[in-house]
Coordinates of C-alpha atoms in Angstrom, one line a residue:
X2 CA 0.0 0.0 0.0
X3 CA 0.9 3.6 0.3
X4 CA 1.9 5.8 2.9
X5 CA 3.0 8.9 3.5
X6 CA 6.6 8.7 5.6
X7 CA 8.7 11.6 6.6
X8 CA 12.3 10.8 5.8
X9 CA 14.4 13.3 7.7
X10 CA 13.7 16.3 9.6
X11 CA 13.4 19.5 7.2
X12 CA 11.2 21.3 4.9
X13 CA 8.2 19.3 3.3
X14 CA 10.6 18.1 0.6
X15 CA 11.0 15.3 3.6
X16 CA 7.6 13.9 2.9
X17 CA 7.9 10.5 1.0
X18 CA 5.1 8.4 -0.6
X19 CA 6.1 5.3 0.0
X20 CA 5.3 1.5 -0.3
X21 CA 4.8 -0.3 2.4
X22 CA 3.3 -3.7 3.6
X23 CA -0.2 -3.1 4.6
X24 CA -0.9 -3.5 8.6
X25 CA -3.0 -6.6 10.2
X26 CA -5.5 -5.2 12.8
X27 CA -4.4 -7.1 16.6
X28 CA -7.2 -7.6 19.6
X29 CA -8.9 -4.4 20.3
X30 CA -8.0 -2.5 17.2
X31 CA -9.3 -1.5 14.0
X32 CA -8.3 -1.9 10.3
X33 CA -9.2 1.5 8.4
X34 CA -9.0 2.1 5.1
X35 CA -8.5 5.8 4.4
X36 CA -10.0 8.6 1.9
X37 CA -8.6 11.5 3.3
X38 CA -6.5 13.3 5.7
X39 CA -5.8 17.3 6.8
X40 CA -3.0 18.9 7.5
X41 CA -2.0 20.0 11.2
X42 CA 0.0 22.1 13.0
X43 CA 1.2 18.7 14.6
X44 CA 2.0 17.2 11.1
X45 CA 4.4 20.3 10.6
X46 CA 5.5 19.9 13.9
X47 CA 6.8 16.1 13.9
X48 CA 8.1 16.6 10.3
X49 CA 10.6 19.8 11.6
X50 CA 11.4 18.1 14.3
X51 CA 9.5 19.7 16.6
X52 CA 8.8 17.3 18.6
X53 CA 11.8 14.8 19.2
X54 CA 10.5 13.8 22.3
X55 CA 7.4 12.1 20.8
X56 CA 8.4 11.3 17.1
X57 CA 11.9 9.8 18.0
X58 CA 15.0 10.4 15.6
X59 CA 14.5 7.0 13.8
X60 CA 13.5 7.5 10.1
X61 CA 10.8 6.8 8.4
X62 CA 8.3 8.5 10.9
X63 CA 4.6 8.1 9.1
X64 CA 2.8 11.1 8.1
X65 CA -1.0 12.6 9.4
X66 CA -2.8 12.8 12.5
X67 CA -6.3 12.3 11.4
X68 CA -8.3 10.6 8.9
X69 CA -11.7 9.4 7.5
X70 CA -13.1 6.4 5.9
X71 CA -14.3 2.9 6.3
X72 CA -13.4 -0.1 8.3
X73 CA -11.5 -2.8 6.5
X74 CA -11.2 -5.2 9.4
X75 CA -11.7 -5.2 13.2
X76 CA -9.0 -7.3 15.4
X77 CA -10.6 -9.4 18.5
X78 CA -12.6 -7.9 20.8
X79 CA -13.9 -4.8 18.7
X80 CA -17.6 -4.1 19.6
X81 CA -19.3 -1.6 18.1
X82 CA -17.7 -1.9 14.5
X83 CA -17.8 -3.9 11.4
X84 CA -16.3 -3.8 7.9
X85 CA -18.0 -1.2 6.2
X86 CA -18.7 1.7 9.0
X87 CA -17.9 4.7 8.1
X88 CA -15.1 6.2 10.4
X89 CA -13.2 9.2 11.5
X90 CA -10.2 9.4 14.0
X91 CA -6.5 10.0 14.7
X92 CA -3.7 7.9 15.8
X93 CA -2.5 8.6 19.1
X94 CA -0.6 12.3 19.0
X95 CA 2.0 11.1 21.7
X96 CA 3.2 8.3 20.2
X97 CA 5.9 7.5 17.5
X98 CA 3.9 5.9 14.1
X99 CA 5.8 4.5 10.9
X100 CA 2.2 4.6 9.2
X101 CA -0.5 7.4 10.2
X102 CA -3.1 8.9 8.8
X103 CA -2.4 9.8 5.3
X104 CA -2.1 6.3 3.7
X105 CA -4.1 4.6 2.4
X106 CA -4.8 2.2 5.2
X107 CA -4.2 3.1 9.0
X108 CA -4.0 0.2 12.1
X109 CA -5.6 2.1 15.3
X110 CA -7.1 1.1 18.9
X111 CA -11.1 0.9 18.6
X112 CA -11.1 3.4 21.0
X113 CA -9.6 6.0 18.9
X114 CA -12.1 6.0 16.1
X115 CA -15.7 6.8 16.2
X116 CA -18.6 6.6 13.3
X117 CA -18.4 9.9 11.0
X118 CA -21.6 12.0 10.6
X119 CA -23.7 10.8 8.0
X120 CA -24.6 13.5 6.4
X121 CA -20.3 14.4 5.4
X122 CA -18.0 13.3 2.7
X123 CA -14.9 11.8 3.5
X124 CA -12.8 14.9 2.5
X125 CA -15.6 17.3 5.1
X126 CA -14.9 14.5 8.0
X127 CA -11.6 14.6 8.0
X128 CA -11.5 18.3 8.3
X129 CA -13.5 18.3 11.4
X130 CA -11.7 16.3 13.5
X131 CA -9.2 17.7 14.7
X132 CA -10.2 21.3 14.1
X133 CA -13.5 20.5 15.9
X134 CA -12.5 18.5 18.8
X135 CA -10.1 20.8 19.3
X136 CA -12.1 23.6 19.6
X137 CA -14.9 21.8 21.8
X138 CA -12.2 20.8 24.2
X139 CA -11.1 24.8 24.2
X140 CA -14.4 26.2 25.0
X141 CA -16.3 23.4 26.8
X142 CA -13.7 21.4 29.1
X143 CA -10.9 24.3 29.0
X144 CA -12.7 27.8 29.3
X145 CA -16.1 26.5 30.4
X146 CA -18.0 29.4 28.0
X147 CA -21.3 30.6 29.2
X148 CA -24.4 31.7 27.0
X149 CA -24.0 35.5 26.6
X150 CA -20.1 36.2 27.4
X151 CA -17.8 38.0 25.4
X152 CA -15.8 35.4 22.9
X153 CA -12.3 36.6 21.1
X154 CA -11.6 34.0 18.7
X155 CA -7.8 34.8 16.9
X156 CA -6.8 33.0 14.5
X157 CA -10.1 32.7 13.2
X158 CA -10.4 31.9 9.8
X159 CA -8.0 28.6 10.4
X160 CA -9.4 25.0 10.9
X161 CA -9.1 25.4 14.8
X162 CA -10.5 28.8 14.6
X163 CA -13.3 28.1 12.4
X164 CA -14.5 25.4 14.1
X165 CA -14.2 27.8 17.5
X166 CA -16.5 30.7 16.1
X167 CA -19.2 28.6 15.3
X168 CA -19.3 26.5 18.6
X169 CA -18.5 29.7 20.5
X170 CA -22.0 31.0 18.8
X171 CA -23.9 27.9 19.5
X172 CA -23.2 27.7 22.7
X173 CA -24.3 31.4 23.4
X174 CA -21.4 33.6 23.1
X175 CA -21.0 36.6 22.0
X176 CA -18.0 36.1 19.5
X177 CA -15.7 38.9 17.6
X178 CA -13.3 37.4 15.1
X179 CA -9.6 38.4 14.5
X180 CA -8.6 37.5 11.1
X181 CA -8.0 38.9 7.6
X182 CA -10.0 41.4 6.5
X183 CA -10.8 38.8 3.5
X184 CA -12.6 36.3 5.8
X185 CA -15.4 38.5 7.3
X186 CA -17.6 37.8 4.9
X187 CA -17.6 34.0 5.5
X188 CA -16.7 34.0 9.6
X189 CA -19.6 36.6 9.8
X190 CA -22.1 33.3 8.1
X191 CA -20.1 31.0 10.4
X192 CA -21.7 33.0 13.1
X193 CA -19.1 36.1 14.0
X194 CA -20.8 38.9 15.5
X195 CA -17.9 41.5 15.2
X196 CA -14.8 40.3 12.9
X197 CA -11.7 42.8 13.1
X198 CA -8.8 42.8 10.4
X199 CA -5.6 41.3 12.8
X200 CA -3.3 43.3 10.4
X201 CA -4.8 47.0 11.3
X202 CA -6.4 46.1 15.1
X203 CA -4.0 46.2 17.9
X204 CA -4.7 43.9 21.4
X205 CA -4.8 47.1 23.4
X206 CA -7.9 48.4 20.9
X207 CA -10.4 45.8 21.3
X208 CA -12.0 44.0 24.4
X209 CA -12.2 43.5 27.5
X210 CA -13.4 39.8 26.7
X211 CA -14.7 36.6 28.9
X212 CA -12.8 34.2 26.9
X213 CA -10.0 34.7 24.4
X214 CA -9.3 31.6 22.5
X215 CA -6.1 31.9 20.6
X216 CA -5.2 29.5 17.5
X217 CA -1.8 32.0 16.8
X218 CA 0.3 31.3 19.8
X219 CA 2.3 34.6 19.8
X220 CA 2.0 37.9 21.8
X221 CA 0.2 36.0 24.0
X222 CA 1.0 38.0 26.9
X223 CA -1.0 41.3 25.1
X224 CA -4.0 39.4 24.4
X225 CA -4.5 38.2 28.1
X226 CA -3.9 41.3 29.1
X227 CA -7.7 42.0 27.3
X228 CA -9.5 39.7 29.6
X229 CA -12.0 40.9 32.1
X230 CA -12.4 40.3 35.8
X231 CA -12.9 36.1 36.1
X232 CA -12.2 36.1 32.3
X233 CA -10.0 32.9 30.7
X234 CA -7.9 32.2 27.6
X235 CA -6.7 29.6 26.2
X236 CA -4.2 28.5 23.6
X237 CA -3.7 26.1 21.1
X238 CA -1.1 27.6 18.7
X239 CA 2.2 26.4 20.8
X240 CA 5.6 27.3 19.8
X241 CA 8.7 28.3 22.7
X242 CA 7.8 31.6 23.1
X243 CA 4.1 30.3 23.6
X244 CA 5.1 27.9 26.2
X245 CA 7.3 30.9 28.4
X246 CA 4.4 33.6 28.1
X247 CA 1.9 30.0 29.8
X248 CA 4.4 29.5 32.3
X249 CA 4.7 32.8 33.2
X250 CA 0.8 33.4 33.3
X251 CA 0.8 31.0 36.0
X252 CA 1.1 34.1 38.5
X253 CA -2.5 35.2 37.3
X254 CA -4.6 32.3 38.7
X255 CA -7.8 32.0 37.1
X256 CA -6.5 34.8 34.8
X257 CA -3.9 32.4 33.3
X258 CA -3.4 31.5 29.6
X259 CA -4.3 27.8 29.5
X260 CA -3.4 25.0 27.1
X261 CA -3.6 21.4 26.1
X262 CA -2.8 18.7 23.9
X263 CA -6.0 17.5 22.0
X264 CA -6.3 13.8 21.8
X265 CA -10.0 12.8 21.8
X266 CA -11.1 9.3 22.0
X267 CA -14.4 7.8 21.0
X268 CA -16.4 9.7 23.5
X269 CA -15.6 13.1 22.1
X270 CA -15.3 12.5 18.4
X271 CA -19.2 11.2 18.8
X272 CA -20.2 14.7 20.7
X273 CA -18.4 16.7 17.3
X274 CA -20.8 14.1 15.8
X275 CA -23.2 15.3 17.6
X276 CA -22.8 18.8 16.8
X277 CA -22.4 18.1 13.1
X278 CA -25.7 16.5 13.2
X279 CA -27.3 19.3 15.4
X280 CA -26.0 22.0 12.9
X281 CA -24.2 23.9 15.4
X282 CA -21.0 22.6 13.4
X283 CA -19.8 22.5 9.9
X284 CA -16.6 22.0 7.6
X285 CA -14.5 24.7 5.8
X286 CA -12.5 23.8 3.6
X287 CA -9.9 25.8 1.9
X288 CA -7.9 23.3 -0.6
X289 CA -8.0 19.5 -1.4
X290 CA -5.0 18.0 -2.4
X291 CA -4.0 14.3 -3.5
X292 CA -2.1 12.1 -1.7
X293 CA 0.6 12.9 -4.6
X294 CA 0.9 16.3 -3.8
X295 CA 0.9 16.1 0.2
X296 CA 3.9 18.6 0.7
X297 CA 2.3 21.0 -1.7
X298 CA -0.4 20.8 0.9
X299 CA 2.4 21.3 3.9
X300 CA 3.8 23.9 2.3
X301 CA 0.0 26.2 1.8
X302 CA 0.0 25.3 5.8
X303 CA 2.6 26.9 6.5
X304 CA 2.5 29.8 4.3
X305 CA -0.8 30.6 6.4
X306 CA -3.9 33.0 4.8
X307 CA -5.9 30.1 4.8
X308 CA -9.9 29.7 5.2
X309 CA -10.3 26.4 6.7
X310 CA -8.6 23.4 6.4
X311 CA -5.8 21.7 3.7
X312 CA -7.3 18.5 3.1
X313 CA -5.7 15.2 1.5
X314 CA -7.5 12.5 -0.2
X315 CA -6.3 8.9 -1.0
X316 CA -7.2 7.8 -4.0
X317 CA -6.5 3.8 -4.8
X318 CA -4.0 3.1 -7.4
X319 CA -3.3 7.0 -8.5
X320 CA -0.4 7.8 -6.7

């Protein structure tokens, strides 16, 4: 089969398609085969080297965090699934992977998957789930947003900040977008009250706020510094300087700029489920991109403006 294997640490000229013996499912675990992938700060993260710690130094390191599609085979022990079911999931983020998600067939625990919404392509799933758990564990489990407070969402017109603005209005906020000027038009139909160009607006103009949730993960220490009394932000755009300005936060208690490392199981990806089902949540997507052509897709990633998500299908037999 193929798979998408990250050579060396570097640019996305790193990023191999490669051939490689397909993967038998053990006890508890699940045999999917994949349509489609996105791209994730994470991908770029393990593929620079970023995180050594996790992704080891031995070469090939598999390629993808997420991915949707159906199951092939289930191992012993797999309730719940069957060949056929359509699935979405991720392979575990803190964990070193010579195959991940953007192949053409992925070997994950049970636990790790969960059926996709019905009513969404392969290429729509796959761009929801990390964007939207991550943005449901940012406001829900992290933040705690109420109906009616004030909602900064930066970052906005991302995957992670997409996802944020509309769950941030469903769940009652009030919710003012930072973002290019471009994107108001579509974050205001996401469900943006107020959306504010980040190249001409200043932290120190706008707020105070209740919650700031940040996808950017610089001058972090600025947009705190916008939060009202009992207000809370959190992060998910980490990089060094992100980490000192959390650390250093510390000293504000509730106040604090808070983080985590997103890795939902089968109970969470069935509540994004949920909300895709309920309406309250929906794809954007701002390129598709074959499994040919996945550093093309690394490389829009990181040259940012982007409207959603960079998506990667896996056609059989093209690549």
């Amino acid at each position: 089969m193929k798979a998408v294997q990250i050579m060396g640490f570097g640019t996305a000229d790193v990023l191999r398609v490669n051939d490689v013996d397909r993967p038998s499912p053990g006890a508890g675990e699940v045999l999917v085969s994949v349509e489609a992938s996105s791209v994730n700060g994470h991908d770029v993260l393990v593929r620079t080297g970023g995180v050594k710690m996790v992704s080891g130094r031995r070469f090939p390191i598999g390629a993808g965090l997420d991915f949707a599609g159906t199951v092939a085979a289930t191992g012993a022990g797999v309730p719940g699934f069957r060949a056929g079911d359509r699935v979405w999931g991720m392979v575990h983020p803190r964990q070193r992977h010579t195959v991940a998600g953007a192949a053409e067939y992925v070997v994950v625990p049970a636990g790790r998957i969960a059926h996709a919404p019905a009513d969404l392509s392969s290429v729509e799933a796959a761009s929801l789930v990390v964007a939207g758990a991550t943005a449901l564990i940012a406001l829900r489990d992290s933040v705690h947003l109420a109906s009616g407070e004030r909602v900064l969402v930066r970052g906005a017109a991302g995957g992670v900040g997409t996802a944020a603005v509309q769950l941030a209005h469903a769940m009652g906020g009030r919710v003012t977008a930072l973002a290019r000027d471009r994107h108001a038009g579509l974050l205001t139909d996401l469900g943006a009250d107020e959306v504010l160009d980040h190249g001409s607006t200043a932290p120190e103009q706008i707020g105070p706020f209740d919650v700031v949730v940040d996808a950017v993960g610089s001058q972090l220490p600025r947009y705190r510094s916008r939060l009202a009394k009992g207000g809370r932000m959190v992060t998910v755009g980490l990089s060094p300087s992100a980490l000192a300005a959390i650390a250093a936060s510390s000293v504000y208690g509730s106040r604090r700029i808070r983080t985590f490392s997103a890795n939902p199981q089968t109970p969470l990806l069935c509540d994004v489920a949920d909300l895709v089902t309920s309406g309250a949540l929906r794809p954007v997507i701002d390129s598709v991109y074959p499994l040919a052509d996945i550093a093309a897709a690394h490389e829009a990633f990181e040259r940012g403006g982007v409207a959603g998500k960079h998506v990667v299908t896996v056609p059989r037999g093209s690549v």
